């Protein structure tokens, strides 16, 4: 069978589904294939943290409330604690009152949530299925593809029937995870050496686990021994589902059947407790960013493009950022107004974000081991002093893994070819702090509008020119320039002091993905040049 579609997405994990939703939301057609029916996630629950930026994407797609409904209940504390065991000594406790539920945070309408992929992926799938332009084909495996200047021809097999199909598309988005065959087909470097370890996940069910110890409810429990954290206990649903990660030695191959789960769980809690084992899954902790995100008409996104240790919860969230960045640009190309630099800018914008996040995740992981402190687990004054010192150290250096608003929200596309720099000093980049800014390339700020919407609710389907305050210059010349290029353009005039102060300038041009493309207090001499740049029309296209 021969099939034609503008975009083929390979992989129906959160990133492939996120891209399908982003394209569907823009009215663009795509076909997603996944070799599995995605039952795999029932046995290995992976990402829990949906950060604020991913939640903002969900808000745009109309599923933020659904994610909150199916995730950890709003009242359940997002507390993290470092303990020798749950009935043993407390070393550090980090409460995160700004996480979860519908709490108010100054810089976003969407606080981070905990919604494991077991529930998050189906919410995305349901949303994707709701668009008539999006087709999902499960148990279809991509085997190979070729591309030329005009299109991509993909060979896929229907795993259930063994039938082969050829799909001809304008573009192919590889969202097929860490074991992607596409990197290999394209010959893009995989950095196989960067394996940081082979941990094991123990997934189990236990009711009211918190009744068996005195540390109270939490979502993350780091179990610390004399040389570092040897296990992490994660609450998956604020109820009866839990996952332990046994950190494992570097590069050892772990045998799931050799894991004495009863012994491990008893050591973690400090007492035997009733539980039901669901699954034991080994996985590979990697540090990887591919050498390129694009070859011709093929784009890599999510774990296919970058992999990091989950220390910090950055992997899926970074991938969701890829999906949104790629999504609006592909839609622009299909609508016919994308300049040649627009699709090129995907690599220029997203690879630096992955490089930063992968480094930070690796740093977090490395801090989990330390020089031996033999007295750490002892009930002696020396043990107590050692725990106090380590606790102080954790709060000072390690807690940034748990409080990383700057990673979630603060990434910027300053060096992108489609951003117009204004010559001002870049605000500092921090891991823990996120300062809202309209610095070109930054995420455009959130502020509540008098009508109850957030400023970020204004962005999405067009370039939006914010006119802020009174007697603001007319922007008809910008609108004309955008119209001549066929790019969607809207104007939002807002005379509300709280919005004006957070936006810094009187005119701020925001792209469809909610990042600032240009800003100023007055119109530039050449508005057409600004529009040409932000739509990727100017400059030579980099070799694909
Ligand atoms: C223990 C653990 C905890 C984690 N916690 C977090 C967290 O808290 N926050 C966070 O942001 N990230 C976390 N991550 C990382 C997160 O799980 C991944 O980054 C995320 O799943 C990547 O999504 P993806 O869509 O890119 O790839 P995947 O989820 O791996 O999906 C890829 C899909 O492609 C399909 N596929 C592969 N090859 C083919 C083919 N040839 N044809 C068709 N289909 C194909 C596969 O079947 C699969 O369904 C964690 C990971 C682990 C292991």
XYZ file of C-alpha atoms and ligand atoms in Angstrom:
597
model
C 0.000 0.000 0.000
C 1.271 3.492 -0.811
C 0.387 6.256 1.630
C 1.003 9.986 1.351
C 1.121 12.446 4.227
C 2.960 15.727 4.833
C 4.695 14.551 8.029
C 5.545 11.080 9.326
C 6.271 10.866 13.043
C 8.141 7.739 14.113
C 7.480 6.957 17.774
C 4.420 7.415 19.954
C 6.159 8.234 23.225
C 5.434 11.597 24.844
C 7.576 13.477 22.317
C 6.053 11.918 19.181
C 2.578 12.356 20.642
C 3.424 15.919 21.700
C 4.501 16.709 18.147
C 1.347 15.098 16.749
C -0.773 17.217 19.117
C 1.137 20.402 18.245
C 0.655 19.736 14.524
C -2.989 18.738 14.986
C -3.643 21.862 17.044
C -2.289 23.878 14.118
C -4.516 22.028 11.662
C -1.544 20.267 10.046
C -1.737 16.680 8.821
C 0.561 13.956 10.101
C 0.788 10.202 10.491
C 2.397 8.708 13.610
C 3.671 5.119 13.665
C 4.801 3.153 16.701
C 5.956 -0.435 16.629
C 4.349 -1.093 20.017
C 0.857 -0.758 21.371
C 2.702 1.133 24.176
C 1.897 -1.427 26.876
C 5.594 -1.295 27.773
C 4.949 1.621 30.058
C 2.756 -0.494 32.276
C 5.879 -2.419 33.290
C 8.366 0.431 33.400
C 6.931 3.695 34.656
C 9.464 6.326 33.628
C 8.986 10.131 33.810
C 7.015 11.533 36.742
C 7.795 15.226 36.545
C 5.899 17.348 34.049
C 7.590 20.707 34.519
C 5.908 24.094 34.290
C 6.886 24.690 30.677
C 5.507 21.303 29.586
C 2.371 22.111 31.588
C 2.109 25.411 29.698
C 2.161 23.430 26.444
C -0.563 21.190 27.865
C -2.536 24.310 28.788
C -2.322 25.488 25.181
C -3.479 22.069 23.949
C -6.408 22.084 26.399
C -5.221 19.137 28.506
C -3.552 20.770 31.535
C -6.564 20.118 33.764
C -6.731 16.497 32.581
C -3.036 16.006 33.458
C -3.737 17.367 36.957
C -6.740 15.056 37.314
C -4.861 11.886 36.423
C -1.579 12.804 38.137
C -0.658 12.982 41.802
C -3.551 14.495 43.798
C -3.177 18.242 44.479
C -2.862 17.904 48.255
C -0.083 15.312 48.175
C 3.246 16.939 49.193
C 6.064 17.044 46.625
C 8.555 16.738 49.486
C 11.952 15.158 48.850
C 13.969 13.635 51.671
C 17.400 12.150 52.165
C 17.391 9.347 54.739
C 19.518 6.402 55.793
C 16.248 4.442 55.633
C 12.649 5.556 56.065
C 12.706 4.412 59.693
C 16.316 5.517 60.069
C 17.991 8.913 60.189
C 16.787 11.981 58.326
C 19.670 13.797 56.614
C 17.850 16.512 54.657
C 14.285 17.384 53.824
C 13.292 19.673 50.972
C 9.667 20.736 50.878
C 8.487 22.100 47.569
C 5.332 24.054 48.329
C 5.243 25.604 44.836
C 4.906 22.190 43.185
C 1.681 20.422 42.367
C -2.012 21.187 42.129
C -3.186 24.684 41.300
C -0.747 26.697 43.455
C 0.013 30.242 42.347
C 3.537 30.883 41.062
C 4.513 34.392 39.972
C 6.016 33.404 36.629
C 3.582 30.790 35.330
C -0.082 29.875 35.459
C 0.959 26.188 35.534
C 2.924 24.805 38.492
C 4.928 21.615 37.870
C 2.936 18.429 38.290
C 3.753 14.819 38.920
C 1.999 12.706 36.349
C 3.795 9.525 35.426
C 3.977 8.584 31.754
C 1.634 5.698 32.561
C -1.086 8.375 32.623
C 0.553 11.283 30.792
C 1.138 9.454 27.508
C -2.510 8.298 27.228
C -3.722 11.876 27.834
C -1.538 13.015 24.931
C -2.723 10.084 22.826
C -6.373 10.883 23.485
C -5.769 14.526 22.534
C -3.923 13.528 19.341
C -6.761 11.179 18.378
C -9.167 14.092 18.693
C -7.695 15.894 15.654
C -9.052 14.829 12.285
C -5.700 15.702 10.688
C -3.717 13.336 12.936
C -3.544 9.602 12.265
C -2.001 7.172 14.727
C -0.877 3.691 13.638
C 0.213 1.444 16.474
C 2.159 -1.749 15.783
C 3.592 -0.198 12.644
C 7.376 -0.327 12.595
C 9.623 1.885 10.503
C 12.277 -0.303 8.876
C 14.059 2.034 6.492
C 13.700 5.246 4.542
C 15.268 7.172 1.725
C 15.025 10.865 0.994
C 15.653 13.229 -1.861
C 15.217 16.983 -2.262
C 11.445 16.770 -2.422
C 10.317 13.969 -0.120
C 10.997 11.042 2.189
C 9.954 7.459 1.359
C 9.560 5.311 4.483
C 9.155 1.542 4.546
C 7.002 0.428 7.431
C 5.761 -3.007 8.479
C 2.428 -3.709 10.095
C 3.705 -5.914 12.922
C 0.327 -7.646 13.332
C -0.100 -8.726 9.699
C 3.461 -8.595 8.382
C 2.288 -6.336 5.520
C 4.691 -3.669 4.235
C 3.709 -0.126 3.300
C 5.540 2.755 1.692
C 4.766 6.173 3.084
C 5.773 9.212 1.067
C 5.996 12.394 3.110
C 7.421 15.869 2.982
C 9.168 15.419 6.328
C 10.010 12.692 8.805
C 10.274 13.352 12.546
C 12.267 10.726 14.421
C 10.801 10.562 17.924
C 11.709 6.913 18.360
C 13.605 7.122 21.635
C 17.027 6.019 22.764
C 17.179 2.937 20.571
C 16.253 4.840 17.437
C 17.208 3.096 14.203
C 17.066 6.471 12.444
C 20.293 7.891 13.876
C 22.045 4.771 12.592
C 20.437 5.049 9.137
C 21.476 8.703 8.958
C 24.935 7.936 10.299
C 24.603 10.485 13.089
C 27.086 9.944 15.903
C 25.670 8.188 18.962
C 28.445 8.548 21.543
C 27.981 4.994 22.808
C 30.718 5.462 25.387
C 28.686 7.787 27.486
C 26.961 5.113 29.559
C 26.848 6.318 33.161
C 25.458 3.110 34.631
C 22.869 0.372 34.341
C 20.293 0.866 37.109
C 17.291 -1.293 37.905
C 13.732 -0.131 38.503
C 11.609 -2.088 40.974
C 7.955 -1.218 40.431
C 5.597 -2.247 43.223
C 2.257 -1.613 44.845
C 1.951 -0.915 48.606
C -0.917 0.732 50.426
C -0.207 3.524 52.918
C 3.528 2.966 52.882
C 3.917 6.096 54.969
C 2.240 4.291 57.884
C 5.339 2.078 58.212
C 7.731 4.932 59.022
C 7.854 8.333 60.725
C 9.054 10.629 57.889
C 5.636 11.492 56.512
C 4.452 11.623 52.920
C 6.818 12.579 50.140
C 7.412 11.916 46.478
C 11.161 11.360 46.413
C 13.105 9.474 49.050
C 16.848 9.268 48.538
C 18.304 6.368 50.488
C 21.830 7.258 51.518
C 24.649 4.967 52.616
C 28.219 5.779 53.654
C 29.324 6.413 50.036
C 26.241 8.056 48.597
C 22.681 7.531 47.433
C 22.218 3.840 46.598
C 18.464 3.848 45.917
C 15.643 6.280 45.203
C 12.044 5.569 46.144
C 9.545 7.503 44.002
C 5.849 7.867 44.644
C 4.131 7.429 41.274
C 0.592 8.461 42.153
C 0.604 9.859 45.689
C -1.045 6.559 46.642
C -0.200 2.905 46.281
C 2.209 2.836 43.308
C 5.946 3.173 43.826
C 9.189 2.785 41.919
C 12.577 2.125 43.423
C 15.653 2.888 41.359
C 18.654 0.844 42.399
C 21.495 2.975 41.223
C 23.884 0.124 40.400
C 27.576 0.348 39.681
C 28.821 2.035 36.538
C 28.429 -0.039 33.373
C 27.539 -3.286 35.162
C 24.892 -5.341 33.476
C 22.197 -6.049 35.983
C 20.128 -9.247 35.998
C 16.547 -8.522 37.103
C 16.000 -12.052 38.404
C 19.016 -11.654 40.685
C 17.415 -8.720 42.516
C 16.266 -9.710 45.999
C 13.420 -7.193 45.987
C 12.163 -8.128 49.427
C 15.574 -7.486 50.950
C 15.941 -4.206 49.048
C 12.502 -2.861 49.991
C 12.955 -3.921 53.619
C 16.293 -2.100 53.762
C 14.764 1.023 52.233
C 11.874 1.216 54.678
C 13.691 -0.336 57.641
C 10.979 -2.931 58.288
C 9.134 -5.611 56.318
C 5.841 -4.372 54.863
C 3.203 -5.920 52.582
C 3.666 -5.183 48.878
C 2.923 -6.632 45.481
C 5.763 -6.656 42.949
C 4.672 -5.385 39.528
C 7.899 -5.523 37.515
C 11.656 -5.265 37.585
C 13.280 -3.455 34.646
C 16.930 -2.672 33.986
C 17.664 0.444 31.930
C 20.700 2.377 30.773
C 21.701 5.725 32.235
C 23.197 7.747 29.389
C 24.731 11.064 28.559
C 24.165 11.807 24.902
C 23.448 14.655 22.525
C 23.560 13.747 18.843
C 25.881 15.650 16.547
C 22.969 17.034 14.510
C 19.199 17.290 14.840
C 18.557 17.443 11.110
C 19.587 15.698 7.939
C 17.695 16.997 4.937
C 13.999 16.360 5.521
C 14.532 14.249 8.631
C 14.498 15.760 12.133
C 15.401 14.119 15.447
C 13.539 14.942 18.661
C 13.313 13.693 22.247
C 15.401 10.750 23.445
C 16.345 10.022 19.867
C 18.318 13.297 19.880
C 19.456 13.492 23.507
C 19.495 11.326 26.587
C 20.307 12.210 30.141
C 20.206 10.551 33.515
C 16.778 11.245 35.061
C 18.442 13.077 37.972
C 16.429 16.282 37.726
C 13.590 15.039 35.515
C 14.761 16.781 32.344
C 14.551 14.118 29.595
C 10.915 14.113 28.599
C 10.519 17.808 29.385
C 13.415 18.688 27.073
C 11.769 16.504 24.434
C 8.443 18.299 24.823
C 10.299 21.547 24.103
C 11.700 19.942 20.937
C 8.207 18.878 19.869
C 6.806 22.392 20.203
C 9.778 24.087 18.504
C 9.684 21.650 15.595
C 5.889 21.593 15.420
C 5.235 25.247 14.636
C 8.104 25.351 12.151
C 6.902 22.259 10.264
C 3.382 23.706 10.223
C 4.786 26.974 8.819
C 6.621 25.016 6.110
C 3.406 23.169 5.203
C 1.460 26.450 5.152
C 4.092 27.831 2.783
C 5.389 30.841 4.690
C 8.528 29.347 6.292
C 11.769 30.805 4.980
C 14.705 28.417 4.475
C 16.230 29.339 7.841
C 13.124 28.493 9.836
C 13.557 24.720 9.787
C 17.341 25.101 10.133
C 16.818 27.038 13.330
C 15.397 23.918 15.022
C 18.908 22.527 15.536
C 20.342 25.950 16.432
C 17.676 26.471 19.091
C 17.205 23.034 20.580
C 20.670 21.407 20.602
C 22.141 23.989 23.014
C 19.207 23.392 25.381
C 19.906 19.643 25.378
C 23.642 20.193 25.897
C 22.929 22.339 28.945
C 20.318 19.983 30.407
C 22.357 16.823 29.835
C 25.376 18.401 31.580
C 23.245 19.511 34.494
C 21.630 16.075 34.870
C 25.072 14.452 34.833
C 26.272 16.873 37.513
C 23.263 15.954 39.650
C 24.045 12.277 39.214
C 27.703 12.681 40.104
C 26.757 14.433 43.362
C 24.959 11.268 44.452
C 28.314 9.633 45.281
C 30.790 11.014 47.770
C 33.971 10.058 49.618
C 33.154 7.431 52.284
C 31.629 8.672 55.556
C 31.665 5.432 57.600
C 29.888 6.968 60.600
C 26.961 8.266 58.510
C 24.550 5.507 59.492
C 25.685 5.256 63.130
C 23.474 6.356 66.045
C 26.376 8.180 67.699
C 27.265 11.868 68.168
C 29.852 11.471 65.382
C 27.135 10.011 63.125
C 24.808 12.840 63.993
C 27.459 15.453 63.208
C 28.259 13.737 59.888
C 24.570 13.705 58.909
C 24.210 17.371 59.805
C 27.232 18.284 57.667
C 25.982 16.198 54.744
C 22.467 17.619 55.107
C 23.836 21.178 54.908
C 25.866 20.215 51.867
C 22.803 18.664 50.185
C 20.678 21.746 50.798
C 23.463 23.982 49.452
C 24.580 21.991 46.404
C 22.258 19.122 45.619
C 18.820 20.592 46.134
C 19.103 22.435 42.821
C 18.226 19.085 41.220
C 14.831 19.462 42.878
C 14.340 23.191 42.386
C 15.365 23.852 38.804
C 12.974 26.507 37.495
C 15.841 27.977 35.461
C 16.195 24.705 33.541
C 12.444 24.286 33.079
C 11.659 27.845 32.005
C 14.859 29.805 31.533
C 16.266 28.349 28.320
C 16.687 30.939 25.605
C 17.313 30.948 21.888
C 19.690 33.959 21.911
C 21.982 32.629 19.207
C 19.223 31.528 16.863
C 19.368 32.858 13.307
C 15.674 33.788 13.509
C 15.882 35.936 16.658
C 16.598 39.689 16.446
C 19.140 40.654 19.139
C 18.653 44.136 20.609
C 22.186 44.643 21.917
C 21.160 44.595 25.561
C 22.991 42.629 28.243
C 21.597 39.052 28.520
C 20.023 38.330 31.889
C 22.015 35.732 33.862
C 21.191 32.074 33.205
C 20.554 30.199 36.419
C 19.569 26.601 37.131
C 17.425 27.328 40.158
C 16.084 30.821 39.500
C 13.905 31.853 36.628
C 13.641 35.557 35.988
C 10.986 36.506 33.472
C 12.333 38.600 30.638
C 11.547 39.736 27.136
C 15.214 39.451 26.182
C 15.078 38.269 22.547
C 14.972 34.465 22.473
C 13.490 34.114 25.979
C 10.075 32.650 26.760
C 7.656 35.585 26.775
C 6.533 36.395 30.331
C 3.368 35.373 32.081
C 1.227 37.969 33.839
C -2.453 37.767 34.675
C -4.659 39.957 32.510
C -7.655 41.810 33.915
C -9.990 39.376 32.120
C -8.484 36.408 34.000
C -6.358 35.050 31.162
C -2.595 34.743 31.257
C -0.520 36.651 28.736
C 0.729 33.259 27.534
C -2.850 32.409 26.516
C -2.481 35.081 23.820
C 0.283 33.175 22.025
C 0.179 30.142 19.772
C -1.379 30.430 16.360
C 0.335 33.577 15.078
C 3.160 36.029 15.677
C 1.690 38.313 18.315
C 2.817 41.926 18.654
C 2.231 43.064 22.231
C 1.617 46.824 22.409
C 2.057 47.746 26.049
C 0.898 50.893 27.811
C -0.506 54.128 26.358
C 0.416 56.017 23.183
C 2.223 52.995 21.815
C 3.349 53.217 18.186
C 1.058 51.827 15.520
C 2.341 48.518 14.151
C 0.540 48.461 10.801
C 3.898 48.337 8.985
C 4.727 45.095 10.821
C 1.310 43.663 9.994
C 1.792 44.552 6.315
C 5.229 42.940 6.220
C 3.875 39.749 7.809
C 0.914 39.688 5.410
C 3.248 40.008 2.422
C 5.127 36.924 3.634
C 1.883 35.058 4.370
C 2.778 34.721 8.054
C -0.081 34.889 10.589
C 0.157 38.095 12.646
C -1.970 39.469 15.475
C -1.802 42.552 17.661
C -2.631 42.635 21.377
C -2.825 46.100 22.915
C -2.613 45.929 26.698
C -2.682 48.894 29.021
C -2.223 47.108 32.350
C 0.737 48.194 34.531
C 1.580 44.677 35.825
C 1.867 43.384 32.283
C 3.790 46.436 31.105
C 6.387 46.139 33.868
C 7.102 42.457 33.287
C 7.413 43.029 29.520
C 10.091 45.755 29.910
C 9.535 47.329 26.444
C 6.539 48.929 24.742
C 6.589 46.566 21.778
C 7.305 42.846 22.049
C 6.955 40.480 19.101
C 6.207 36.936 20.276
C 6.520 33.866 18.043
C 3.906 31.120 17.801
C 5.826 29.025 20.366
C 5.707 31.849 22.918
C 9.354 32.973 22.602
C 10.302 36.601 22.051
C 11.457 37.244 18.473
C 12.027 41.014 18.650
C 11.411 43.883 21.101
C 11.730 47.672 21.156
C 10.182 50.906 22.328
C 9.732 52.210 18.813
C 9.302 50.731 15.361
C 12.577 49.743 13.675
C 13.529 51.501 10.447
C 13.018 48.298 8.477
C 10.060 46.302 9.804
C 10.140 44.070 6.719
C 13.695 42.997 7.598
C 12.558 42.001 11.111
C 9.695 39.924 9.724
C 11.987 38.368 7.111
C 14.419 37.339 9.825
C 11.892 35.946 12.302
C 10.166 33.892 9.592
C 13.522 32.470 8.493
C 13.493 34.176 5.104
C 16.834 35.948 5.325
C 20.302 34.468 5.251
C 21.450 31.352 3.509
C 20.086 28.039 4.631
C 22.742 25.985 6.430
C 23.681 22.716 4.743
C 21.178 20.077 5.792
C 13.544 5.778 35.448
C 13.319 6.962 34.562
C 12.740 8.108 35.082
C 12.534 9.226 34.283
N 11.980 10.356 34.830
C 11.834 11.467 34.080
C 11.199 12.639 34.614
O 10.783 12.691 35.774
N 11.038 13.727 33.797
C 11.471 13.704 32.500
O 11.326 14.732 31.822
N 12.021 12.600 31.954
C 12.209 11.482 32.711
N 12.719 10.346 32.142
C 13.053 10.339 30.702
C 11.806 10.062 29.844
O 11.212 8.843 30.205
C 12.209 10.050 28.385
O 12.972 11.213 28.126
C 10.990 10.048 27.467
O 10.230 8.870 27.587
C 11.440 10.171 26.016
O 10.305 10.219 25.208
P 10.413 9.938 23.663
O 9.031 10.102 23.155
O 11.516 10.729 23.079
O 10.887 8.416 23.556
P 10.180 7.083 24.075
O 9.279 7.364 25.223
O 11.294 6.118 24.288
O 9.281 6.613 22.855
C 9.871 6.147 21.668
C 8.832 5.318 20.931
O 9.346 5.012 19.626
C 8.935 3.712 19.282
N 9.852 3.193 18.256
C 11.174 2.946 18.352
N 11.666 2.490 17.194
C 10.615 2.446 16.327
C 10.487 2.047 14.953
N 11.536 1.605 14.244
N 9.273 2.134 14.381
C 8.189 2.587 15.086
N 8.265 2.945 16.383
C 9.470 2.898 16.990
C 9.017 2.943 20.597
O 8.161 1.806 20.562
C 8.540 3.981 21.594
O 7.159 3.874 21.839
C 12.921 9.198 32.923
C 13.483 8.035 32.382
C 13.688 6.931 33.187
C 14.315 5.701 32.582
